[in-house]
PDB file of C-alpha atoms in Angstrom:
ATOM      1  CA  MET O  20     191.541  87.506 142.226  1.00 40.00           C
ATOM      2  CA  GLU O  21     193.174  87.296 145.693  1.00 40.00           C
ATOM      3  CA  ASN O  22     194.339  90.035 147.911  1.00 38.00           C
ATOM      4  CA  MET O  23     191.724  92.466 146.508  1.00 44.00           C
ATOM      5  CA  GLU O  24     190.163  94.905 148.725  1.00 57.00           C
ATOM      6  CA  LYS O  25     186.291  94.572 149.042  1.00 87.00           C
ATOM      7  CA  GLY O  26     184.632  96.600 146.735  1.00 96.00           C
ATOM      8  CA  ILE O  27     181.218  97.450 145.177  1.00 97.00           C
ATOM      9  CA  ILE O  28     179.714  97.718 141.680  1.00 97.00           C
ATOM     10  CA  ILE O  29     177.235 100.437 141.102  1.00 97.00           C
ATOM     11  CA  TYR O  30     175.397  99.850 137.820  1.00 96.00           C
ATOM     12  CA  GLN O  31     172.530 101.166 135.414  1.00 93.00           C
ATOM     13  CA  SER O  32     171.434  98.613 132.756  1.00 91.00           C
ATOM     14  CA  LYS O  33     168.632  99.427 130.445  1.00 84.00           C
ATOM     15  CA  TYR O  34     168.441  96.568 128.314  1.00 82.00           C
ATOM     16  CA  GLY O  35     170.810  93.841 129.993  1.00 89.00           C
ATOM     17  CA  ALA O  36     174.059  94.091 128.259  1.00 93.00           C
ATOM     18  CA  THR O  37     175.491  96.071 131.192  1.00 96.00           C
ATOM     19  CA  LYS O  38     174.064  93.725 133.800  1.00 96.00           C
ATOM     20  CA  LYS O  39     175.826  90.805 132.057  1.00 96.00           C
ATOM     21  CA  TYR O  40     179.184  92.567 132.558  1.00 97.00           C
ATOM     22  CA  VAL O  41     178.428  93.334 136.107  1.00 97.00           C
ATOM     23  CA  ASN O  42     177.562  89.519 136.684  1.00 97.00           C
ATOM     24  CA  TRP O  43     181.023  88.899 135.112  1.00 98.00           C
ATOM     25  CA  LEU O  44     182.737  91.331 137.355  1.00 98.00           C
ATOM     26  CA  ILE O  45     181.029  89.979 140.311  1.00 97.00           C
ATOM     27  CA  GLU O  46     182.232  86.258 139.262  1.00 96.00           C
ATOM     28  CA  GLU O  47     185.874  87.527 139.178  1.00 96.00           C
ATOM     29  CA  THR O  48     185.883  89.941 142.114  1.00 95.00           C
ATOM     30  CA  ASN O  49     183.088  88.706 144.468  1.00 95.00           C
ATOM     31  CA  PHE O  50     182.377  92.680 144.794  1.00 96.00           C
ATOM     32  CA  ASP O  51     179.040  93.569 146.200  1.00 96.00           C
ATOM     33  CA  CYS O  52     176.538  95.040 143.666  1.00 96.00           C
ATOM     34  CA  ILE O  53     173.690  97.537 143.692  1.00 96.00           C
ATOM     35  CA  GLU O  54     171.691  99.541 140.931  1.00 95.00           C
ATOM     36  CA  THR O  55     172.501 103.189 140.831  1.00 94.00           C
ATOM     37  CA  GLN O  56     168.693 103.929 141.527  1.00 93.00           C
ATOM     38  CA  ASN O  57     168.953 102.242 144.914  1.00 95.00           C
ATOM     39  CA  VAL O  58     172.363 103.292 146.188  1.00 93.00           C
ATOM     40  CA  LYS O  59     172.866 105.752 149.111  1.00 93.00           C
ATOM     41  CA  ILE O  60     176.302 107.406 149.693  1.00 92.00           C
ATOM     42  CA  LYS O  61     176.232 106.340 153.301  1.00 91.00           C
ATOM     43  CA  ASP O  62     176.144 102.651 152.206  1.00 89.00           C
ATOM     44  CA  ILE O  63     179.112 102.717 149.969  1.00 92.00           C
ATOM     45  CA  LYS O  64     181.416 104.623 152.070  1.00 89.00           C
ATOM     46  CA  LYS O  65     182.923 101.607 153.535  1.00 90.00           C
ATOM     47  CA  TYR O  66     184.179 100.403 150.139  1.00 95.00           C
ATOM     48  CA  ASN O  67     187.676 101.069 148.921  1.00 94.00           C
ATOM     49  CA  THR O  68     187.081 100.221 145.436  1.00 96.00           C
ATOM     50  CA  ILE O  69     183.940 101.507 143.673  1.00 97.00           C
ATOM     51  CA  ILE O  70     183.046 100.507 139.914  1.00 97.00           C
ATOM     52  CA  LEU O  71     180.340 102.313 138.012  1.00 97.00           C
ATOM     53  CA  CYS O  72     178.980 100.441 134.996  1.00 97.00           C
ATOM     54  CA  GLY O  73     176.554 102.172 132.670  1.00 96.00           C
ATOM     55  CA  GLY O  74     175.382 102.007 129.123  1.00 92.00           C
ATOM     56  CA  ILE O  75     176.169 104.868 126.611  1.00 89.00           C
ATOM     57  CA  TYR O  76     173.006 106.522 125.479  1.00 80.00           C
ATOM     58  CA  ALA O  77     173.036 109.601 123.184  1.00 75.00           C
ATOM     59  CA  SER O  78     176.898 110.005 124.101  1.00 79.00           C
ATOM     60  CA  GLY O  79     175.864 109.952 127.947  1.00 86.00           C
ATOM     61  CA  ILE O  80     177.116 107.436 130.479  1.00 93.00           C
ATOM     62  CA  ALA O  81     174.027 106.014 132.584  1.00 92.00           C
ATOM     63  CA  GLY O  82     174.650 106.281 136.309  1.00 93.00           C
ATOM     64  CA  LEU O  83     177.476 108.867 136.158  1.00 94.00           C
ATOM     65  CA  SER O  84     175.500 111.374 137.884  1.00 93.00           C
ATOM     66  CA  PHE O  85     175.932 109.341 141.078  1.00 94.00           C
ATOM     67  CA  PHE O  86     179.916 109.902 140.929  1.00 94.00           C
ATOM     68  CA  ARG O  87     179.286 113.595 140.083  1.00 93.00           C
ATOM     69  CA  ARG O  88     177.030 114.281 143.031  1.00 93.00           C
ATOM     70  CA  ASN O  89     179.200 112.336 145.450  1.00 94.00           C
ATOM     71  CA  TYR O  90     182.744 113.083 144.179  1.00 94.00           C
ATOM     72  CA  ASP O  91     183.847 114.878 147.473  1.00 93.00           C
ATOM     73  CA  VAL O  92     183.130 111.758 149.500  1.00 93.00           C
ATOM     74  CA  LEU O  93     184.608 109.162 146.711  1.00 94.00           C
ATOM     75  CA  LYS O  94     187.627 111.023 145.703  1.00 92.00           C
ATOM     76  CA  ASN O  95     189.956 109.063 147.885  1.00 93.00           C
ATOM     77  CA  LYS O  96     188.466 105.639 146.812  1.00 95.00           C
ATOM     78  CA  LYS O  97     189.848 103.687 143.990  1.00 96.00           C
ATOM     79  CA  LEU O  98     187.215 104.564 141.288  1.00 97.00           C
ATOM     80  CA  ALA O  99     186.563 103.134 137.775  1.00 97.00           C
ATOM     81  CA  ILE O 100     183.997 103.467 135.089  1.00 97.00           C
ATOM     82  CA  PHE O 101     183.037 100.694 132.848  1.00 97.00           C
ATOM     83  CA  CYS O 102     180.885 102.030 129.848  1.00 96.00           C
ATOM     84  CA  VAL O 103     178.777  99.459 127.560  1.00 95.00           C
ATOM     85  CA  GLY O 104     177.957 100.637 123.993  1.00 89.00           C
ATOM     86  CA  ALA O 105     176.463  99.123 120.822  1.00 83.00           C
ATOM     87  CA  SER O 106     179.519 100.389 118.751  1.00 81.00           C
ATOM     88  CA  PRO O 107     182.700  98.577 118.143  1.00 80.00           C
ATOM     89  CA  PHE O 108     185.471 100.110 120.303  1.00 85.00           C
ATOM     90  CA  GLU O 109     186.981 103.089 118.491  1.00 82.00           C
ATOM     91  CA  GLU O 110     189.617 105.200 120.368  1.00 86.00           C
ATOM     92  CA  LYS O 111     188.577 108.505 118.852  1.00 85.00           C
ATOM     93  CA  ALA O 112     184.863 108.131 119.619  1.00 83.00           C
ATOM     94  CA  PHE O 113     185.557 106.764 123.238  1.00 89.00           C
ATOM     95  CA  ASN O 114     187.666 109.767 123.868  1.00 88.00           C
ATOM     96  CA  GLU O 115     184.913 111.962 122.917  1.00 88.00           C
ATOM     97  CA  VAL O 116     182.474 110.107 125.096  1.00 89.00           C
ATOM     98  CA  LYS O 117     184.957 110.635 127.791  1.00 92.00           C
ATOM     99  CA  THR O 118     185.533 114.355 127.201  1.00 91.00           C
ATOM    100  CA  HIS O 119     181.806 114.957 127.093  1.00 90.00           C
ATOM    101  CA  ASN O 120     181.023 113.084 130.357  1.00 91.00           C
ATOM    102  CA  LEU O 121     184.097 113.097 132.513  1.00 93.00           C
ATOM    103  CA  LYS O 122     184.612 116.963 133.210  1.00 90.00           C
ATOM    104  CA  GLU O 123     186.724 118.688 136.091  1.00 88.00           C
ATOM    105  CA  ASP O 124     187.179 116.272 139.032  1.00 88.00           C
ATOM    106  CA  LEU O 125     185.959 113.211 137.012  1.00 94.00           C
ATOM    107  CA  LYS O 126     188.257 113.337 134.115  1.00 92.00           C
ATOM    108  CA  ASN O 127     190.956 111.400 135.926  1.00 93.00           C
ATOM    109  CA  ILE O 128     188.834 108.459 136.800  1.00 96.00           C
ATOM    110  CA  PRO O 129     189.944 105.324 134.590  1.00 96.00           C
ATOM    111  CA  THR O 130     187.243 104.578 132.165  1.00 96.00           C
ATOM    112  CA  PHE O 131     186.912 101.241 130.464  1.00 97.00           C
ATOM    113  CA  TYR O 132     184.895 100.051 127.508  1.00 95.00           C
ATOM    114  CA  GLY O 133     182.826  96.974 126.451  1.00 95.00           C
ATOM    115  CA  ARG O 134     180.684  96.332 123.570  1.00 92.00           C
ATOM    116  CA  GLY O 135     177.095  95.638 124.260  1.00 91.00           C
ATOM    117  CA  ALA O 136     174.085  94.387 122.533  1.00 87.00           C
ATOM    118  CA  TRP O 137     171.419  95.500 119.954  1.00 81.00           C
ATOM    119  CA  ASP O 138     167.834  94.563 120.020  1.00 83.00           C
ATOM    120  CA  GLU O 139     165.226  96.941 118.486  1.00 79.00           C
ATOM    121  CA  GLU O 140     162.120  94.666 119.710  1.00 82.00           C
ATOM    122  CA  ASN O 141     163.160  95.288 123.285  1.00 83.00           C
ATOM    123  CA  MET O 142     164.005  99.043 122.853  1.00 82.00           C
ATOM    124  CA  THR O 143     161.604 101.716 124.278  1.00 80.00           C
ATOM    125  CA  PHE O 144     159.573 103.508 121.607  1.00 85.00           C
ATOM    126  CA  LYS O 145     161.722 106.553 122.115  1.00 81.00           C
ATOM    127  CA  ASP O 146     164.986 104.835 121.770  1.00 79.00           C
ATOM    128  CA  ARG O 147     163.877 102.897 118.797  1.00 79.00           C
ATOM    129  CA  THR O 148     162.361 106.120 117.216  1.00 81.00           C
ATOM    130  CA  LEU O 149     165.883 107.998 117.795  1.00 80.00           C
ATOM    131  CA  CYS O 150     167.906 104.971 116.380  1.00 76.00           C
ATOM    132  CA  LYS O 151     165.876 105.075 113.337  1.00 79.00           C
ATOM    133  CA  MET O 152     166.044 108.712 112.708  1.00 80.00           C
ATOM    134  CA  LEU O 153     169.894 108.464 113.106  1.00 79.00           C
ATOM    135  CA  GLN O 154     169.954 105.517 110.702  1.00 82.00           C
ATOM    136  CA  LYS O 155     167.933 107.416 108.089  1.00 82.00           C
ATOM    137  CA  ALA O 156     170.333 110.346 108.417  1.00 83.00           C
ATOM    138  CA  ILE O 157     173.491 108.078 108.232  1.00 80.00           C
ATOM    139  CA  VAL O 158     172.379 106.159 105.179  1.00 84.00           C
ATOM    140  CA  LYS O 159     172.165 109.497 103.216  1.00 88.00           C
ATOM    141  CA  LYS O 160     175.856 109.883 103.610  1.00 88.00           C
ATOM    142  CA  ASP O 161     178.659 108.417 101.414  1.00 90.00           C
ATOM    143  CA  PRO O 162     179.262 104.908 102.900  1.00 85.00           C
ATOM    144  CA  ASN O 163     182.904 105.698 102.477  1.00 87.00           C
ATOM    145  CA  THR O 164     182.808 108.412 105.096  1.00 85.00           C
ATOM    146  CA  TYR O 165     181.289 106.165 107.751  1.00 81.00           C
ATOM    147  CA  GLU O 166     182.847 106.069 111.138  1.00 78.00           C
ATOM    148  CA  PRO O 167     182.854 102.611 112.900  1.00 71.00           C
ATOM    149  CA  TRP O 168     179.841 103.477 114.951  1.00 71.00           C
ATOM    150  CA  MET O 169     177.788 104.641 111.717  1.00 75.00           C
ATOM    151  CA  LYS O 170     178.781 101.255 110.144  1.00 78.00           C
ATOM    152  CA  ALA O 171     177.737  99.275 113.212  1.00 75.00           C
ATOM    153  CA  LEU O 172     174.424 101.202 113.435  1.00 75.00           C
ATOM    154  CA  VAL O 173     173.591 100.716 109.875  1.00 79.00           C
ATOM    155  CA  SER O 174     174.278  97.136 109.799  1.00 77.00           C
ATOM    156  CA  ALA O 175     172.441  96.431 112.917  1.00 76.00           C
ATOM    157  CA  VAL O 176     168.993  97.490 111.373  1.00 76.00           C
ATOM    158  CA  GLY O 177     166.435  94.951 112.038  1.00 77.00           C
ATOM    159  CA  GLU O 178     168.986  92.523 113.612  1.00 78.00           C
ATOM    160  CA  LYS O 179     169.380  91.153 117.029  1.00 83.00           C
ATOM    161  CA  CYS O 180     172.955  91.330 118.086  1.00 82.00           C
ATOM    162  CA  ASP O 181     174.890  90.486 121.184  1.00 87.00           C
ATOM    163  CA  TRP O 182     178.703  91.547 121.052  1.00 90.00           C
ATOM    164  CA  THR O 183     179.030  91.308 124.993  1.00 94.00           C
ATOM    165  CA  ASN O 184     182.495  89.448 125.511  1.00 95.00           C
ATOM    166  CA  LYS O 185     184.114  88.638 129.067  1.00 96.00           C
ATOM    167  CA  GLU O 186     187.467  89.586 127.390  1.00 96.00           C
ATOM    168  CA  TYR O 187     186.340  93.212 127.601  1.00 96.00           C
ATOM    169  CA  ILE O 188     186.516  93.396 131.500  1.00 97.00           C
ATOM    170  CA  LYS O 189     190.248  92.180 131.647  1.00 97.00           C
ATOM    171  CA  THR O 190     191.834  95.624 131.688  1.00 96.00           C
ATOM    172  CA  LEU O 191     189.394  96.815 134.304  1.00 97.00           C
ATOM    173  CA  LEU O 192     190.231  93.814 136.484  1.00 97.00           C
ATOM    174  CA  ASP O 193     194.012  94.458 135.949  1.00 96.00           C
ATOM    175  CA  TYR O 194     193.330  97.876 137.137  1.00 96.00           C
ATOM    176  CA  ILE O 195     191.522  97.069 140.390  1.00 94.00           C
ATOM    177  CA  SER O 196     193.816  94.142 141.339  1.00 90.00           C
TER     178      SER O 196
END
């Protein structure tokens, strides 16, 4: 990607799928990169383009608090959010995640989605327990009423799945170029 202004990717990856997308973005952009836990606003003021990459957990976007806390400093930059989730993309569900997370000033930040991975063995006890509780609640329902994320969750039980795909970053790359 020629003519691209220097940018930075700020990310939070719990199980590795988000980091995989970050690596693909770095390959395509040569942007710098830092984990949200290590970023300081003074260090990223020099960048024109700032991409936040984070997983979706319990409908929250990991790392988003950095944008929230620092929006006054970031508002004149080219901002983007890339979310990673285990569910297949479904516009209604994704719009609900955006509405839940991107309030007030953040609501106009372009947000993109990439499907992640599923590996119960590597989940924390808490995450595994929450997923099992949710799965038990879903299987009590009529399968004909399942939303796409419900089908994905039920079919992933006991499986190790990796749905990451470089194709998911294309629309983000188009936006920042």
